[in-house]
Coordinates of C-alpha atoms and ligand atoms in Angstrom, one line a residue:
X1 CA -3.9 -28.0 7.3
X2 CA -1.6 -25.6 5.4
X3 CA 1.5 -24.4 7.3
X4 CA 3.1 -21.2 6.2
X5 CA 6.4 -19.7 7.4
X6 CA 7.0 -16.0 7.2
X7 CA 10.6 -14.9 7.4
X8 CA 11.1 -11.3 8.6
X9 CA 8.9 -9.3 11.0
X10 CA 9.0 -5.8 9.4
X11 CA 5.8 -4.4 8.0
X12 CA 5.9 -6.6 4.9
X13 CA 6.1 -9.8 7.0
X14 CA 3.5 -8.5 9.5
X15 CA 1.1 -7.7 6.7
X16 CA 1.5 -11.3 5.4
X17 CA 0.9 -12.6 8.9
X18 CA -2.2 -10.4 9.4
X19 CA -3.6 -11.8 6.1
X20 CA -3.0 -15.4 7.3
X21 CA -4.5 -14.6 10.7
X22 CA -7.6 -13.2 9.1
X23 CA -8.0 -16.3 6.9
X24 CA -7.6 -18.5 10.0
X25 CA -10.2 -16.6 11.9
X26 CA -12.5 -16.8 8.9
X27 CA -12.2 -20.6 9.1
X28 CA -9.4 -21.5 6.7
X29 CA -7.4 -24.5 7.7
X30 CA -4.1 -22.6 7.9
X31 CA -1.3 -22.1 10.5
X32 CA 1.6 -19.7 10.4
X33 CA 4.9 -19.1 12.1
X34 CA 6.7 -15.8 11.8
X35 CA 10.5 -15.7 12.3
X36 CA 12.2 -12.5 13.3
X37 CA 15.9 -12.3 14.0
X38 CA 15.7 -9.2 16.4
X39 CA 14.0 -9.0 19.7
X40 CA 11.3 -6.6 18.3
X41 CA 8.7 -6.7 15.5
X42 CA 8.1 -3.9 13.1
X43 CA 11.5 -3.6 11.3
X44 CA 12.3 0.0 10.5
X45 CA 8.9 1.2 11.9
X46 CA 10.0 2.7 15.2
X47 CA 8.7 5.6 17.2
X48 CA 9.9 7.2 20.5
X49 CA 8.3 9.7 22.7
X50 CA 10.9 12.2 24.0
X51 CA 10.2 15.3 26.0
X52 CA 6.6 15.5 24.8
X53 CA 7.6 15.0 21.2
X54 CA 6.8 12.1 18.9
X55 CA 10.1 11.1 17.2
X56 CA 10.0 8.8 14.2
X57 CA 13.3 6.8 13.9
X58 CA 12.4 5.3 10.5
X59 CA 9.5 6.3 8.2
X60 CA 7.5 9.2 9.4
X61 CA 4.5 8.9 7.1
X62 CA 3.4 7.4 3.7
X63 CA 2.0 8.8 0.5
X64 CA -1.7 9.0 0.7
X65 CA -2.2 8.2 -3.0
X66 CA -1.2 4.5 -2.3
X67 CA -4.1 2.9 -0.4
X68 CA -2.7 -0.3 1.1
X69 CA -1.3 1.0 4.4
X70 CA -4.5 3.0 5.0
X71 CA -6.6 0.0 4.1
X72 CA -4.6 -2.1 6.6
X73 CA -5.2 0.5 9.3
X74 CA -8.9 0.4 8.7
X75 CA -8.9 -3.4 8.7
X76 CA -7.2 -3.3 12.0
X77 CA -9.8 -0.9 13.4
X78 CA -7.3 2.0 13.8
X79 CA -8.7 4.2 11.0
X80 CA -9.3 6.9 13.6
X81 CA -5.5 7.0 14.1
X82 CA -4.9 8.2 10.5
X83 CA -3.9 11.8 10.2
X84 CA -2.9 13.9 7.1
X85 CA 0.0 16.2 6.7
X86 CA -0.7 19.9 7.4
X87 CA -0.6 20.8 3.7
X88 CA -1.8 24.4 4.3
X89 CA 1.8 24.9 5.4
X90 CA 3.4 22.8 2.8
X91 CA 6.5 24.6 1.5
X92 CA 9.8 23.0 0.8
X93 CA 13.1 24.8 0.4
X94 CA 16.2 23.8 -1.7
X95 CA 19.6 24.9 -0.5
X96 CA 21.3 26.8 -3.4
X97 CA 24.7 28.3 -2.8
X98 CA 24.0 28.3 1.0
X99 CA 20.6 30.0 0.8
X100 CA 17.2 28.3 1.2
X101 CA 15.0 28.9 -1.8
X102 CA 11.4 28.0 -1.8
X103 CA 10.2 25.5 -4.4
X104 CA 7.8 27.4 -6.7
X105 CA 4.1 26.8 -6.6
X106 CA 2.9 24.5 -9.4
X107 CA 5.9 22.1 -9.4
X108 CA 4.5 18.6 -9.6
X109 CA 7.3 16.5 -8.3
X110 CA 9.8 18.1 -10.8
X111 CA 7.4 19.1 -13.6
X112 CA 6.5 22.8 -13.7
X113 CA 2.8 23.4 -14.4
X114 CA 2.6 27.1 -13.6
X115 CA 4.6 29.5 -15.8
X116 CA 4.6 32.6 -13.6
X117 CA 5.9 31.2 -10.2
X118 CA 8.5 29.0 -12.0
X119 CA 9.6 31.9 -14.3
X120 CA 10.0 34.2 -11.2
X121 CA 11.7 31.6 -9.0
X122 CA 15.4 32.1 -8.2
X123 CA 15.7 28.3 -7.9
X124 CA 16.4 27.9 -11.6
X125 CA 18.8 29.7 -14.0
X126 CA 17.5 31.4 -17.1
X127 CA 19.0 28.5 -19.1
X128 CA 16.8 26.0 -17.2
X129 CA 13.8 28.2 -17.5
X130 CA 14.3 28.3 -21.3
X131 CA 14.6 24.4 -21.2
X132 CA 11.3 24.2 -19.4
X133 CA 9.6 26.3 -22.1
X134 CA 11.2 24.2 -24.8
X135 CA 10.2 21.0 -23.0
X136 CA 6.6 21.7 -23.8
X137 CA 7.4 20.9 -27.4
X138 CA 9.2 17.6 -26.6
X139 CA 7.8 15.1 -29.2
X140 CA 6.4 11.7 -28.0
X141 CA 9.2 9.2 -27.7
X142 CA 9.1 5.5 -27.3
X143 CA 12.5 4.7 -25.7
X144 CA 13.1 1.0 -26.1
X145 CA 15.4 0.5 -23.1
X146 CA 15.7 1.6 -19.5
X147 CA 17.8 4.5 -18.5
X148 CA 18.8 6.4 -15.4
X149 CA 16.5 9.0 -13.9
X150 CA 19.3 11.6 -14.3
X151 CA 19.6 10.9 -18.1
X152 CA 15.8 11.1 -18.5
X153 CA 15.4 14.3 -16.5
X154 CA 18.4 15.8 -18.2
X155 CA 16.9 15.1 -21.6
X156 CA 13.8 17.0 -20.6
X157 CA 15.0 19.9 -18.4
X158 CA 18.8 19.8 -18.3
X159 CA 21.5 19.0 -15.7
X160 CA 20.5 21.8 -13.2
X161 CA 17.0 20.1 -12.7
X162 CA 18.8 16.8 -11.9
X163 CA 21.0 18.4 -9.3
X164 CA 18.5 20.8 -7.7
X165 CA 15.4 18.6 -7.7
X166 CA 15.5 15.1 -9.1
X167 CA 18.5 13.9 -7.2
X168 CA 17.7 15.3 -3.7
X169 CA 14.0 14.3 -4.0
X170 CA 14.8 10.7 -5.0
X171 CA 17.7 10.4 -2.6
X172 CA 15.2 11.1 0.2
X173 CA 13.1 8.1 -0.9
X174 CA 15.7 5.6 -2.1
X175 CA 18.9 6.8 -0.6
X176 CA 20.5 6.4 -4.0
X177 CA 21.6 8.8 -6.8
X178 CA 19.4 9.8 -9.8
X179 CA 22.4 8.8 -11.9
X180 CA 21.9 5.1 -11.0
X181 CA 18.2 4.8 -10.4
X182 CA 16.0 3.3 -13.1
X183 CA 13.4 5.7 -14.6
X184 CA 11.1 2.8 -15.5
X185 CA 11.1 1.4 -11.9
X186 CA 11.2 4.7 -10.0
X187 CA 9.2 7.1 -12.2
X188 CA 7.1 4.8 -14.4
X189 CA 4.4 7.4 -14.9
X190 CA 6.9 9.9 -16.3
X191 CA 8.3 7.3 -18.8
X192 CA 4.7 6.6 -19.9
X193 CA 4.0 10.4 -20.2
X194 CA 7.0 10.7 -22.5
X195 CA 5.7 7.9 -24.6
X196 CA 2.2 9.3 -24.9
X197 CA 2.7 13.1 -24.8
X198 CA 6.4 13.7 -25.2
X199 CA 6.4 16.7 -22.9
X200 CA 6.0 16.0 -19.2
X201 CA 4.7 19.5 -18.7
X202 CA 1.9 19.0 -21.3
X203 CA 1.0 15.6 -19.9
X204 CA 0.7 17.0 -16.4
X205 CA -1.5 19.9 -17.6
X206 CA -3.7 17.5 -19.5
X207 CA -4.0 15.2 -16.4
X208 CA -4.9 18.2 -14.2
X209 CA -7.5 19.4 -16.6
X210 CA -9.1 16.0 -16.7
X211 CA -9.2 15.8 -12.9
X212 CA -10.5 19.3 -12.4
X213 CA -14.2 18.7 -12.9
X214 CA -14.1 15.4 -11.0
X215 CA -12.3 16.1 -7.8
X216 CA -13.3 17.6 -4.5
X217 CA -10.6 19.0 -2.3
X218 CA -7.2 17.2 -2.8
X219 CA -6.4 14.8 0.0
X220 CA -3.2 15.6 2.1
X221 CA -0.1 14.4 0.3
X222 CA 1.1 12.3 3.3
X223 CA -0.7 10.2 5.8
X224 CA 0.6 9.0 9.2
X225 CA -0.7 7.7 12.5
X226 CA -1.5 9.9 15.4
X227 CA 0.6 7.8 17.8
X228 CA 3.3 7.2 15.3
X229 CA 4.2 4.6 12.7
X230 CA 5.2 2.0 15.2
X231 CA 1.5 1.9 16.3
X232 CA 0.8 0.3 12.9
X233 CA 3.2 -2.6 13.6
X234 CA 2.1 -2.9 17.3
X235 CA -1.5 -3.1 16.3
X236 CA -0.9 -5.9 13.8
X237 CA 1.2 -7.8 16.4
X238 CA -1.7 -7.4 18.9
X239 CA -4.0 -9.2 16.4
X240 CA -1.6 -12.1 15.8
X241 CA -1.5 -15.4 17.7
X242 CA 1.5 -14.9 20.2
X243 CA 2.6 -18.5 20.0
X244 CA 3.2 -18.1 16.2
X245 CA 5.7 -15.3 16.7
X246 CA 9.3 -16.3 17.1
X247 CA 11.5 -13.2 17.8
X248 CA 15.3 -13.5 18.4
X249 CA 15.2 -16.3 15.8
X250 CA 17.3 -15.7 12.7
X251 CA 16.6 -18.0 9.7
X252 CA 19.8 -19.3 8.2
X253 CA 18.5 -21.4 5.3
X254 CA 15.4 -22.4 3.3
X255 CA 15.4 -25.6 1.5
X256 CA 12.7 -27.2 -0.7
X257 CA 11.8 -30.7 0.5
X258 CA 8.9 -33.1 0.0
X259 CA 6.7 -30.6 -1.8
X260 CA 7.2 -28.0 0.9
X261 CA 10.0 -26.0 2.6
X262 CA 12.3 -26.7 5.5
X263 CA 13.1 -23.6 7.5
X264 CA 16.4 -23.8 9.5
X265 CA 16.8 -21.3 12.3
X266 CA 19.6 -22.1 14.8
X267 CA 19.1 -25.6 16.1
X268 CA 15.5 -25.6 14.9
X269 CA 14.3 -27.1 11.6
X270 CA 10.6 -27.1 10.7
X271 CA 8.7 -28.2 7.7
X272 CA 6.1 -25.9 6.0
X273 CA 3.9 -26.1 2.9
X274 CA 4.9 -22.6 1.9
X275 CA 7.2 -19.7 2.9
X276 CA 6.9 -15.9 2.5
X277 CA 10.4 -14.4 2.6
X278 CA 9.9 -10.8 3.7
X279 CA 13.5 -9.7 4.0
X280 CA 15.7 -7.2 2.2
X281 CA 16.7 -8.8 -1.1
X282 CA 20.3 -9.3 0.0
X283 CA 19.2 -11.2 3.1
X284 CA 16.7 -13.2 1.0
X285 CA 19.7 -14.2 -1.3
X286 CA 21.6 -15.5 1.8
X287 CA 18.8 -17.8 3.0
X288 CA 18.1 -19.1 -0.5
X289 CA 21.7 -19.5 -1.5
X290 CA 21.7 -23.2 -1.5
X291 CA 18.2 -23.7 -2.7
X292 CA 18.8 -21.6 -5.9
X293 CA 22.2 -20.1 -6.5
X294 CA 20.8 -18.4 -9.7
X295 CA 18.0 -16.7 -7.8
X296 CA 20.3 -15.7 -5.0
X297 CA 22.7 -14.1 -7.6
X298 CA 19.8 -12.0 -9.1
X299 CA 18.6 -11.0 -5.6
X300 CA 22.2 -9.9 -4.7
X301 CA 22.1 -7.6 -7.7
X302 CA 19.5 -5.4 -6.0
X303 CA 21.5 -2.7 -4.2
X304 CA 20.7 -1.4 -0.8
X305 CA 21.8 1.9 0.8
X306 CA 22.1 3.0 4.3
X307 CA 20.5 6.0 6.0
X308 CA 20.6 7.9 9.2
X309 CA 17.9 9.9 10.9
X310 CA 18.5 12.3 13.7
X311 CA 15.7 13.7 15.8
X312 CA 16.4 17.0 17.6
X313 CA 14.1 18.9 19.9
X314 CA 14.5 22.7 20.5
X315 CA 12.7 25.4 22.5
X316 CA 10.2 28.0 21.4
X317 CA 12.9 30.6 20.4
X318 CA 14.3 28.2 17.8
X319 CA 10.7 27.4 16.6
X320 CA 10.0 31.0 16.0
X321 CA 13.3 31.5 14.2
X322 CA 12.6 28.8 11.6
X323 CA 11.1 29.5 8.2
X324 CA 7.5 28.2 7.7
X325 CA 7.0 25.0 5.8
X326 CA 7.9 21.3 5.9
X327 CA 11.7 21.6 5.6
X328 CA 14.5 21.6 3.1
X329 CA 16.5 19.4 0.7
X330 CA 20.2 19.8 0.0
X331 CA 21.5 19.1 -3.5
X332 CA 24.7 17.1 -3.8
X333 CA 26.5 20.1 -5.4
X334 CA 26.3 22.0 -2.1
X335 CA 29.0 19.7 -0.8
X336 CA 27.3 19.1 2.6
X337 CA 26.7 15.9 4.4
X338 CA 23.0 16.4 5.3
X339 CA 20.5 15.5 2.6
X340 CA 17.3 16.9 4.2
X341 CA 15.7 18.2 7.3
X342 CA 11.9 18.2 8.1
X343 CA 10.3 20.7 10.4
X344 CA 8.1 18.0 12.0
X345 CA 6.2 20.6 14.2
X346 CA 4.8 22.1 10.9
X347 CA 4.3 18.9 8.9
X348 CA 2.5 17.0 11.7
X349 CA 1.8 19.8 14.3
X350 CA 0.6 17.5 17.1
X351 CA 3.9 15.7 17.2
X352 CA 5.5 18.5 19.2
X353 CA 4.1 20.7 22.0
X354 CA 3.4 24.3 20.9
X355 CA 6.6 25.5 22.6
X356 CA 8.9 23.0 21.0
X357 CA 10.5 22.7 17.6
X358 CA 11.1 19.1 16.4
X359 CA 13.6 18.6 13.5
X360 CA 14.2 15.3 11.7
X361 CA 17.5 15.4 9.8
X362 CA 18.4 12.8 7.2
X363 CA 21.6 11.4 5.8
X364 CA 21.5 9.0 2.8
X365 CA 23.7 7.0 0.5
X366 CA 27.4 7.5 0.5
X367 CA 27.2 10.3 3.1
X368 CA 25.3 8.0 5.5
X369 CA 27.9 5.3 5.0
X370 CA 30.7 7.7 5.8
X371 CA 28.9 9.4 8.7
X372 CA 27.8 6.1 10.3
X373 CA 31.4 5.3 11.2
X374 CA 31.2 8.1 13.8
X375 CA 29.7 8.0 17.3
X376 CA 26.3 9.4 18.0
X377 CA 27.8 12.4 19.6
X378 CA 30.0 13.1 16.6
X379 CA 27.0 12.7 14.3
X380 CA 25.0 15.2 16.4
X381 CA 27.9 17.5 16.2
X382 CA 27.9 17.3 12.4
X383 CA 24.1 17.9 12.3
X384 CA 24.4 20.9 14.6
X385 CA 27.2 22.4 12.6
X386 CA 25.2 22.1 9.3
X387 CA 22.0 23.4 11.0
X388 CA 23.9 26.4 12.2
X389 CA 25.3 27.2 8.8
X390 CA 21.9 26.6 7.0
X391 CA 19.4 27.8 9.5
X392 CA 21.5 29.8 11.9
X393 CA 20.6 27.6 14.9
X394 CA 23.2 28.0 17.6
X395 CA 21.1 26.8 20.5
X396 CA 21.8 23.5 22.3
X397 CA 19.1 21.0 21.5
X398 CA 16.9 19.9 24.4
X399 CA 17.4 16.3 23.1
X400 CA 19.0 14.6 20.1
X401 CA 18.7 11.0 19.0
X402 CA 20.5 9.2 16.2
X403 CA 19.1 6.2 14.4
X404 CA 21.4 4.3 12.0
X405 CA 19.8 2.1 9.3
X406 CA 22.3 -0.1 7.7
X407 CA 21.5 -1.2 4.1
X408 CA 17.7 -0.7 4.7
X409 CA 16.7 1.2 1.5
X410 CA 16.5 -0.7 -1.8
X411 CA 17.7 1.1 -4.8
X412 CA 16.1 0.2 -8.1
X413 CA 19.0 0.5 -10.5
X414 CA 18.8 0.7 -14.3
X415 CA 17.4 -2.6 -15.6
X416 CA 15.5 -3.3 -12.3
X417 CA 12.3 -4.3 -14.0
X418 CA 14.1 -6.8 -16.3
X419 CA 15.8 -8.2 -13.2
X420 CA 12.4 -8.7 -11.6
X421 CA 11.2 -10.7 -14.6
X422 CA 14.2 -13.0 -14.2
X423 CA 13.6 -13.2 -10.4
X424 CA 9.9 -14.1 -11.1
X425 CA 10.8 -16.9 -13.6
X426 CA 13.4 -18.4 -11.2
X427 CA 11.0 -18.2 -8.3
X428 CA 8.3 -19.9 -10.3
X429 CA 10.6 -22.9 -10.5
X430 CA 10.4 -23.1 -6.7
X431 CA 6.7 -23.8 -5.8
X432 CA 5.6 -22.7 -2.4
X433 CA 8.0 -19.8 -2.3
X434 CA 6.8 -16.1 -2.3
X435 CA 8.8 -13.0 -1.9
X436 CA 7.7 -9.7 -0.2
X437 CA 9.5 -6.6 0.9
X438 CA 10.9 -3.3 -0.3
X439 CA 13.4 -4.8 -2.9
X440 CA 10.9 -5.4 -5.7
X441 CA 8.0 -3.2 -6.6
X442 CA 7.9 -0.3 -4.2
X443 CA 10.0 0.8 -1.3
X444 CA 7.3 2.8 0.7
X445 CA 5.2 1.4 3.5
X446 CA 2.1 1.0 1.4
X447 CA 3.9 -1.0 -1.2
X448 CA 5.5 -3.2 1.5
X449 CA 2.0 -3.9 2.9
X450 CA 0.7 -4.8 -0.5
X451 CA 3.7 -7.1 -1.2
X452 CA 3.0 -9.0 2.1
X453 CA -0.6 -9.5 1.3
X454 CA 0.0 -10.4 -2.3
X455 CA 2.6 -13.0 -1.3
X456 CA 0.0 -14.8 0.8
X457 CA -2.4 -14.7 -2.1
X458 CA 0.2 -16.2 -4.3
X459 CA 0.6 -19.2 -2.0
X460 CA -3.1 -19.7 -1.0
X461 CA -5.1 -18.0 -3.7
X462 CA -7.5 -15.0 -3.2
Ligands
FAD1 C1 15.2 5.8 7.6 C2 14.0 5.4 6.7 C3 13.0 6.3 6.4 C4 11.9 5.9 5.6 N1 10.9 6.7 5.4 C5 9.8 6.3 4.8 C6 8.7 7.1 4.7 O1 8.6 8.2 5.2 N2 7.6 6.6 4.1 C7 7.5 5.4 3.5 O2 6.5 5.0 3.0 N3 8.6 4.6 3.6 C8 9.7 5.0 4.2 N4 10.9 4.2 4.3 C9 10.8 2.8 3.6 C10 10.0 1.8 4.4 O3 9.9 2.2 5.7 C11 10.6 0.4 4.3 O4 10.9 0.1 2.9 C12 9.7 -0.6 4.9 O5 9.3 -0.3 6.2 C13 10.5 -2.0 4.8 O6 9.7 -3.0 5.5 P1 10.1 -4.5 5.4 O7 9.2 -5.3 6.2 O8 10.1 -4.9 3.9 O9 11.6 -4.5 5.8 P2 12.3 -4.3 7.2 O10 11.6 -3.2 8.0 O11 13.7 -4.0 7.0 O12 12.1 -5.7 8.0 C14 12.9 -6.8 7.7 C15 12.9 -7.6 9.0 O13 13.6 -8.8 8.8 C16 14.4 -9.1 9.9 N5 15.4 -10.1 9.4 C17 16.6 -9.8 8.7 N6 17.2 -11.0 8.4 C18 16.5 -12.0 9.0 C19 16.7 -13.4 9.1 N7 17.7 -14.0 8.5 N8 15.8 -14.1 9.8 C20 14.7 -13.5 10.4 N9 14.5 -12.2 10.3 C21 15.4 -11.4 9.7 C22 14.9 -7.8 10.3 O14 15.4 -7.8 11.6 C23 13.7 -6.9 10.1 O15 12.9 -6.8 11.3 C24 11.9 4.5 5.1 C25 13.0 3.7 5.4 C26 14.0 4.1 6.2 C27 15.1 3.1 6.5

């Protein structure tokens, strides 16, 4: 009998537990115990129903292109819960000098692929538009070292593109700044395009041409669950063996012993053949500090940033006053505290009744750190003040909820992939140890699911 410990009950740890449970049910001689420090399982996946609205406290969806979360839903028998974003209404605005400007059609992430809409858009100055034209002649380039996303994008399109698009788009995902994120870890496809085509614009156009004949209708950009993201975690938990789940049990240390691992949690110590550590990298460093100080030092080098989401419900009048689309992003240069707001009633229409507007506001990075020192009421005050200035909303919200997430978003800094190589070789010196979570090869929910399942494969084989 193989005994496996899983440390951390977020979606990464739950995906690992589900994999083990499936193996057990298929007849494998395996047993698992999942340790979670808090009273609830699911980590940052948390959904609340308030006044007929479905409010996501953490992630609200995931990118459809990455299949692992969708596959997990299907394996759990909740494929009918999967819903796509309402892409017919997909418009995103950028705040520029206090005005919301629509992102032009044909922008693929930040690469313009349609000349006319980009050329006519007030989002960019003439200087940047000229850079975009010139970028089409960028020669192929094999850069031999990592660099920041900001340096990479600036090289192609200039500083305005970094400020207005790259920085706010990536801050929304990683919480960090384009100036410190690694292009190789965060935008590996773009780094590859530069190597093969030089111009990102030409590479995108070539890729689109290739896909044209092959593809039917494009799938929605984002996928979510009808009853909210927490439903994914709850369904996994429902499939697991209750006696194997130890909530309110914080792991303090992991120590290799007698060809396996001893897990110490409070007064308990238990021996396992293998352990999946599915914690944020910093917490992983803490539990492995004695077992491998070198590995712990590398893990500590992976930065995490904080974020805050605020869900606000409004009445029909506010709903009618809002622009169409999914919401807006705020570049750092605007000097505001908010990073973004999503018009949830447009992005996922069934999440709010027809006579309600549901807004999800987001603070990230240094602003989130600063704002999180305030009380919930003060934070709601800051949000309302900014929404009044940006959208003209003066009305009292019907409800408002603040969710603070301390150091929950991993930031892949310049040199992240090299750090991962060092982590892998140090981990290989510790047989029976596998790492999962958002600190390594993808921060989104699908990547976390994949990391949990791969960690189990690493310990037990395919
Ligand atoms: C506000 C926010 C919005 C996001 N939006 C999106 C989105 O829209 N789409 C998307 O794809 N991704 C999004 N993400 C990212 C994604 O949700 C996370 O990266 C992912 O859910 C992390 O899962 P995890 O299991 O690795 O970590 P976590 O969810 O952080 O779980 C780790 C668990 O470990 C527990 N723990 C910690 N220390 C110990 C210990 N010593 N012993 C035992 N247990 C311990 C914690 O209590 C926690 O439950 C968002 C993240 C945040 C914070």
